[in-house]
Short mmCIF file of C-alpha atoms and ligand atoms in Angstrom, two decimals:
data_model
loop_
_atom_site.label_atom_id
_atom_site.label_comp_id
_atom_site.label_asym_id
_atom_site.label_seq_id
_atom_site.Cartn_x
_atom_site.Cartn_y
_atom_site.Cartn_z
CA UNK A 1 80.89 98.10 87.38
CA UNK A 2 84.49 97.47 89.49
CA UNK A 3 86.68 100.29 89.54
CA UNK A 4 89.85 99.43 87.51
CA UNK A 5 93.47 99.76 89.37
CA UNK A 6 96.39 99.90 87.55
CA UNK A 7 99.49 98.60 89.35
CA UNK A 8 102.79 98.87 87.36
CA UNK A 9 105.60 96.49 88.54
CA UNK A 10 102.64 94.21 89.43
CA UNK A 11 103.68 90.83 88.99
CA UNK A 12 106.18 90.24 91.56
CA UNK A 13 107.41 91.30 94.89
CA UNK A 14 105.79 94.41 96.59
CA UNK A 15 103.55 94.92 93.41
CA UNK A 16 102.43 91.42 93.41
CA UNK A 17 101.03 91.85 96.77
CA UNK A 18 99.40 95.23 96.18
CA UNK A 19 97.73 93.52 92.71
CA UNK A 20 96.44 90.95 95.17
CA UNK A 21 95.08 93.31 97.96
CA UNK A 22 93.70 95.66 95.41
CA UNK A 23 91.75 92.48 93.65
CA UNK A 24 90.45 91.45 97.08
CA UNK A 25 89.54 94.85 97.44
CA UNK A 26 87.03 94.14 94.64
CA UNK A 27 88.58 96.34 91.95
CA UNK A 28 89.61 95.34 88.43
CA UNK A 29 93.11 94.97 88.53
CA UNK A 30 95.33 95.32 85.83
CA UNK A 31 99.03 94.06 86.53
CA UNK A 32 101.88 95.59 84.31
CA UNK A 33 105.39 94.17 84.01
CA UNK A 34 108.70 94.44 81.78
CA UNK A 35 109.60 91.39 80.56
CA UNK A 36 109.70 88.36 83.39
CA UNK A 37 106.94 86.12 81.73
CA UNK A 38 107.00 83.47 84.04
CA UNK A 39 106.03 85.77 87.10
CA UNK A 40 103.17 87.06 84.98
CA UNK A 41 102.07 84.00 83.89
CA UNK A 42 102.02 82.80 87.74
CA UNK A 43 100.22 86.10 88.79
CA UNK A 44 97.54 85.45 86.15
CA UNK A 45 97.25 81.75 86.97
CA UNK A 46 97.64 82.20 90.80
CA UNK A 47 95.85 85.69 91.09
CA UNK A 48 93.12 85.55 88.27
CA UNK A 49 94.67 89.18 87.58
CA UNK A 50 95.26 90.41 84.02
CA UNK A 51 99.14 91.03 83.19
CA UNK A 52 100.47 93.47 80.47
CA UNK A 53 103.52 93.47 79.43
CA UNK A 54 105.16 97.19 78.68
CA UNK A 55 108.27 99.38 79.71
CA UNK A 56 107.07 102.37 82.09
CA UNK A 57 110.18 104.02 80.95
CA UNK A 58 109.04 104.73 77.65
CA UNK A 59 106.15 107.43 77.31
CA UNK A 60 105.08 105.83 73.90
CA UNK A 61 105.03 102.06 75.35
CA UNK A 62 102.95 103.15 78.30
CA UNK A 63 100.54 104.96 76.15
CA UNK A 64 99.80 101.89 74.02
CA UNK A 65 99.76 99.77 77.10
CA UNK A 66 97.30 102.16 78.69
CA UNK A 67 95.13 101.91 75.74
CA UNK A 68 94.84 98.04 76.08
CA UNK A 69 94.27 98.03 79.55
CA UNK A 70 91.38 100.65 79.10
CA UNK A 71 89.98 99.13 76.07
CA UNK A 72 89.73 95.52 78.19
CA UNK A 73 88.82 96.44 81.69
CA UNK A 74 87.80 100.59 81.43
CA UNK A 75 89.08 103.74 82.50
CA UNK A 76 91.67 103.44 85.08
CA UNK A 77 90.59 105.00 88.70
CA UNK A 78 93.48 104.06 90.67
CA UNK A 79 97.41 103.77 89.87
CA UNK A 80 99.88 102.82 91.70
CA UNK A 81 103.09 103.53 90.49
CA UNK A 82 105.39 101.03 91.93
CA UNK A 83 107.47 99.64 89.47
CA UNK A 84 111.36 100.24 90.17
CA UNK A 85 114.99 99.12 89.73
CA UNK A 86 118.35 100.05 91.41
CA UNK A 87 121.78 100.01 89.84
CA UNK A 88 124.02 100.81 92.59
CA UNK A 89 127.25 102.12 92.60
CA UNK A 90 129.31 104.34 94.67
CA UNK A 91 128.76 107.66 92.84
CA UNK A 92 132.76 107.86 92.06
CA UNK A 93 131.84 104.84 89.63
CA UNK A 94 128.29 105.29 88.61
CA UNK A 95 127.95 105.57 84.81
CA UNK A 96 125.52 107.80 82.98
CA UNK A 97 123.66 104.76 81.82
CA UNK A 98 123.19 103.63 85.43
CA UNK A 99 121.65 106.90 86.21
CA UNK A 100 119.68 107.32 83.18
CA UNK A 101 118.23 103.88 83.85
CA UNK A 102 117.09 104.63 87.43
CA UNK A 103 115.73 107.75 86.70
CA UNK A 104 113.55 106.60 83.79
CA UNK A 105 112.38 103.57 85.19
CA UNK A 106 111.82 105.15 88.92
CA UNK A 107 110.77 108.66 88.33
CA UNK A 108 109.89 109.72 84.80
CA UNK A 109 107.85 106.25 84.70
CA UNK A 110 105.63 108.24 86.91
CA UNK A 111 105.03 110.69 84.51
CA UNK A 112 104.47 108.35 81.57
CA UNK A 113 101.75 106.25 83.47
CA UNK A 114 99.84 109.13 85.29
CA UNK A 115 99.96 111.24 82.46
CA UNK A 116 97.77 108.80 80.53
CA UNK A 117 95.09 108.85 83.00
CA UNK A 118 95.03 112.12 84.47
CA UNK A 119 92.56 113.85 81.81
CA UNK A 120 90.22 110.97 82.66
CA UNK A 121 90.51 111.38 86.33
CA UNK A 122 89.44 114.82 86.17
CA UNK A 123 86.88 114.47 83.82
CA UNK A 124 85.21 111.69 86.21
CA UNK A 125 86.32 113.92 89.37
CA UNK A 126 87.60 110.53 91.03
CA UNK A 127 91.14 109.13 91.06
CA UNK A 128 93.88 107.67 93.33
CA UNK A 129 97.74 107.81 92.88
CA UNK A 130 100.03 106.22 94.79
CA UNK A 131 103.66 106.43 94.40
CA UNK A 132 106.03 103.93 95.68
CA UNK A 133 108.95 105.72 96.83
CA UNK A 134 111.42 104.58 99.34
CA UNK A 135 113.20 105.16 102.67
CA UNK A 136 116.33 105.75 100.79
CA UNK A 137 114.68 108.53 98.49
CA UNK A 138 113.84 110.26 102.00
CA UNK A 139 117.23 109.84 104.03
CA UNK A 140 119.61 109.11 100.97
CA UNK A 141 121.53 105.77 100.88
CA UNK A 142 125.32 105.69 100.06
CA UNK A 143 125.76 103.96 96.73
CA UNK A 144 122.29 104.87 95.44
CA UNK A 145 122.52 108.51 94.27
CA UNK A 146 120.42 107.79 91.60
CA UNK A 147 118.18 105.78 93.36
CA UNK A 148 117.66 108.38 96.04
CA UNK A 149 117.46 111.02 93.92
CA UNK A 150 114.45 109.25 91.72
CA UNK A 151 112.73 108.11 95.00
CA UNK A 152 113.08 111.80 96.32
CA UNK A 153 111.92 113.22 92.83
CA UNK A 154 108.54 110.65 93.65
CA UNK A 155 107.84 113.04 96.77
CA UNK A 156 108.19 116.29 94.89
CA UNK A 157 106.21 115.22 92.04
CA UNK A 158 103.68 114.02 94.57
CA UNK A 159 103.09 117.34 96.47
CA UNK A 160 103.10 119.17 93.39
CA UNK A 161 100.41 116.94 91.78
CA UNK A 162 98.17 116.56 95.09
CA UNK A 163 97.31 120.58 95.18
CA UNK A 164 96.22 120.19 90.84
CA UNK A 165 94.28 117.25 91.59
CA UNK A 166 92.49 118.45 94.80
CA UNK A 167 89.41 119.99 93.70
CA UNK A 168 88.96 117.25 91.29
CA UNK A 169 88.75 114.39 93.16
CA UNK A 170 92.04 113.22 93.32
CA UNK A 171 94.33 112.32 95.54
CA UNK A 172 97.95 111.77 95.17
CA UNK A 173 100.11 109.97 97.94
CA UNK A 174 103.53 108.45 98.47
CA UNK A 175 104.13 105.27 100.14
CA UNK A 176 107.86 104.93 101.33
CA UNK A 177 108.49 101.52 102.58
CA UNK A 178 111.54 100.82 104.21
CA UNK A 179 113.24 96.80 103.70
CA UNK A 180 110.61 94.76 102.62
CA UNK A 181 111.16 91.21 101.82
CA UNK A 182 111.57 90.49 98.14
CA UNK A 183 113.82 89.80 95.13
CA UNK A 184 115.22 93.45 95.36
CA UNK A 185 116.46 92.94 98.94
CA UNK A 186 117.19 89.59 98.58
CA UNK A 187 120.09 90.45 95.66
CA UNK A 188 121.54 92.29 98.70
CA UNK A 189 124.73 90.38 100.13
CA UNK A 190 123.56 88.37 103.06
CA UNK A 191 125.91 90.14 105.53
CA UNK A 192 125.02 93.67 104.70
CA UNK A 193 121.60 92.85 105.05
CA UNK A 194 122.09 91.10 108.32
CA UNK A 195 123.62 94.55 109.20
CA UNK A 196 120.60 96.57 107.96
CA UNK A 197 118.30 94.28 109.99
CA UNK A 198 120.03 95.34 112.82
CA UNK A 199 119.26 99.01 112.16
CA UNK A 200 115.71 98.37 111.94
CA UNK A 201 114.02 98.62 115.52
CA UNK A 202 110.71 96.46 114.75
CA UNK A 203 113.95 94.02 114.12
CA UNK A 204 112.66 92.17 110.82
CA UNK A 205 112.18 93.13 107.03
CA UNK A 206 108.69 94.58 106.54
CA UNK A 207 106.43 92.48 104.50
CA UNK A 208 104.33 92.88 100.74
CA UNK A 209 101.49 92.75 102.39
CA UNK A 210 102.29 95.39 104.92
CA UNK A 211 102.89 97.93 102.04
CA UNK A 212 99.46 96.49 100.28
CA UNK A 213 97.42 97.09 103.24
CA UNK A 214 98.40 100.82 103.06
CA UNK A 215 97.69 101.29 99.60
CA UNK A 216 94.55 99.91 100.07
CA UNK A 217 93.52 101.94 102.49
CA UNK A 218 94.91 105.07 100.34
CA UNK A 219 92.63 103.83 97.33
CA UNK A 220 89.30 104.15 99.30
CA UNK A 221 86.67 106.68 99.48
CA UNK A 222 87.41 107.14 103.41
CA UNK A 223 91.01 108.37 102.27
CA UNK A 224 89.50 111.51 100.28
CA UNK A 225 91.16 113.71 102.74
CA UNK A 226 94.68 112.23 102.44
CA UNK A 227 96.83 113.93 99.89
CA UNK A 228 100.20 114.94 98.90
CA UNK A 229 101.20 112.64 102.29
CA UNK A 230 104.24 110.86 102.76
CA UNK A 231 103.26 107.35 104.33
CA UNK A 232 106.23 105.85 106.06
CA UNK A 233 106.54 102.31 106.55
CA UNK A 234 109.66 100.91 107.68
CA UNK A 235 109.19 99.46 111.16
CA UNK A 236 110.76 103.21 112.81
CA UNK A 237 114.03 102.67 110.76
CA UNK A 238 113.84 106.22 109.45
CA UNK A 239 111.22 108.61 111.15
CA UNK A 240 111.20 111.51 108.82
CA UNK A 241 110.60 114.65 110.62
P1 NDP B 301 110.93 93.68 92.02
O1 NDP B 301 112.29 93.81 91.58
O2 NDP B 301 110.24 92.27 92.95
O3 NDP B 301 109.83 93.57 91.29
C1 NDP B 301 110.06 95.02 90.12
C2 NDP B 301 108.67 94.80 89.25
O4 NDP B 301 108.81 96.31 88.64
C3 NDP B 301 108.65 94.10 88.56
O5 NDP B 301 107.13 93.40 88.15
C4 NDP B 301 109.02 94.06 87.23
O6 NDP B 301 108.86 93.47 86.14
C5 NDP B 301 108.36 95.46 87.12
N1 NDP B 301 109.50 96.65 86.27
C6 NDP B 301 110.99 96.74 86.35
N2 NDP B 301 111.12 97.71 85.30
C7 NDP B 301 110.18 97.74 84.55
C8 NDP B 301 109.88 98.68 83.35
N3 NDP B 301 110.93 99.42 82.96
N4 NDP B 301 108.30 98.70 83.21
C9 NDP B 301 107.63 98.08 83.75
N5 NDP B 301 107.71 97.18 84.79
C10 NDP B 301 109.11 97.15 85.50
O7 NDP B 301 110.91 94.83 93.31
P2 NDP B 301 110.03 95.33 94.32
O8 NDP B 301 109.01 94.56 94.53
O9 NDP B 301 111.06 95.16 95.75
O10 NDP B 301 109.84 96.83 94.81
C11 NDP B 301 108.81 97.41 94.28
C12 NDP B 301 108.86 98.76 94.40
O11 NDP B 301 108.84 99.14 95.70
C13 NDP B 301 110.05 99.76 93.59
O12 NDP B 301 109.75 101.14 93.40
C14 NDP B 301 111.12 99.45 94.71
O13 NDP B 301 112.00 100.72 94.47
C15 NDP B 301 110.19 99.91 95.84
N6 NDP B 301 110.85 99.64 97.02
C16 NDP B 301 111.10 98.40 97.70
C17 NDP B 301 111.74 98.53 98.55
C18 NDP B 301 112.03 96.68 99.35
O14 NDP B 301 112.66 96.66 100.23
N7 NDP B 301 111.75 95.64 98.25
C19 NDP B 301 112.21 99.16 99.62
C20 NDP B 301 111.75 100.58 99.30
C21 NDP B 301 110.99 100.94 97.85
P3 NDP B 301 109.46 92.08 86.09
O15 NDP B 301 108.89 91.17 87.03
O16 NDP B 301 109.10 91.89 84.46
O17 NDP B 301 110.83 92.26 85.60
#
């Protein structure tokens, strides 16, 4: 039986590329999404991947979603906590709502999803948790106090959980992308984007497929000794110590 992989926010952008790659690797893939039904339909029609609508920011909604996935596909072996949003503002203008929204979708979601699958992974002595952080969680970013905090939080979460999962065959890692060519980055004003590309030594945006191939590697048996790690994929834009 194929192992089951859940990719949150798996219907668009980086998540879609991860879903596609894990399917090619032989996983039965469940791609979660929030509400963009057109993107989900495309994902189902073009990639043949089952899509599940639930809000990863809500524990209850995630619980329902996981129940449905597990009853249709079986227990989840690999989770890629990829769903994320931005609500940028300089801190002196940032509202509590902008703060809470980003912390809920980008950080609390990792608890909501991982908590549902953790016991099963422990029982089966095998699991892979991959948390999609960001270069801006590693270095901080002007206008993104909420996002940088959430993405840095994922790194701490990963380091703690890696220790708890280690004896149970569960690896927990972070993939920290730099700027990747997706809707999220295309929303950045063109002039700002040009100046960002100027700071990337490789001289271009990353591709969603380049993040997907790192997730693919981390989800394999041969990556069993890599846990608690932060895999930076950013064209040398920021080289973490
Ligand atoms: P996109 O905006 O292209 O896609 C986001 C995905 O997340 C969509 O599938 C969306 O669903 C889903 N989503 C958003 N909110 C929720 C929610 N509450 N519940 C369930 N699903 C949700 O994002 P990217 O592909 O650009 O980014 C993916 C991840 O990579 C994010 O965590 C982001 O922070 C991170 N990242 C991205 C970088 C980049 O350059 N693009 C750089 C560094 C990190 P729907 O389609 O229904 O809205």
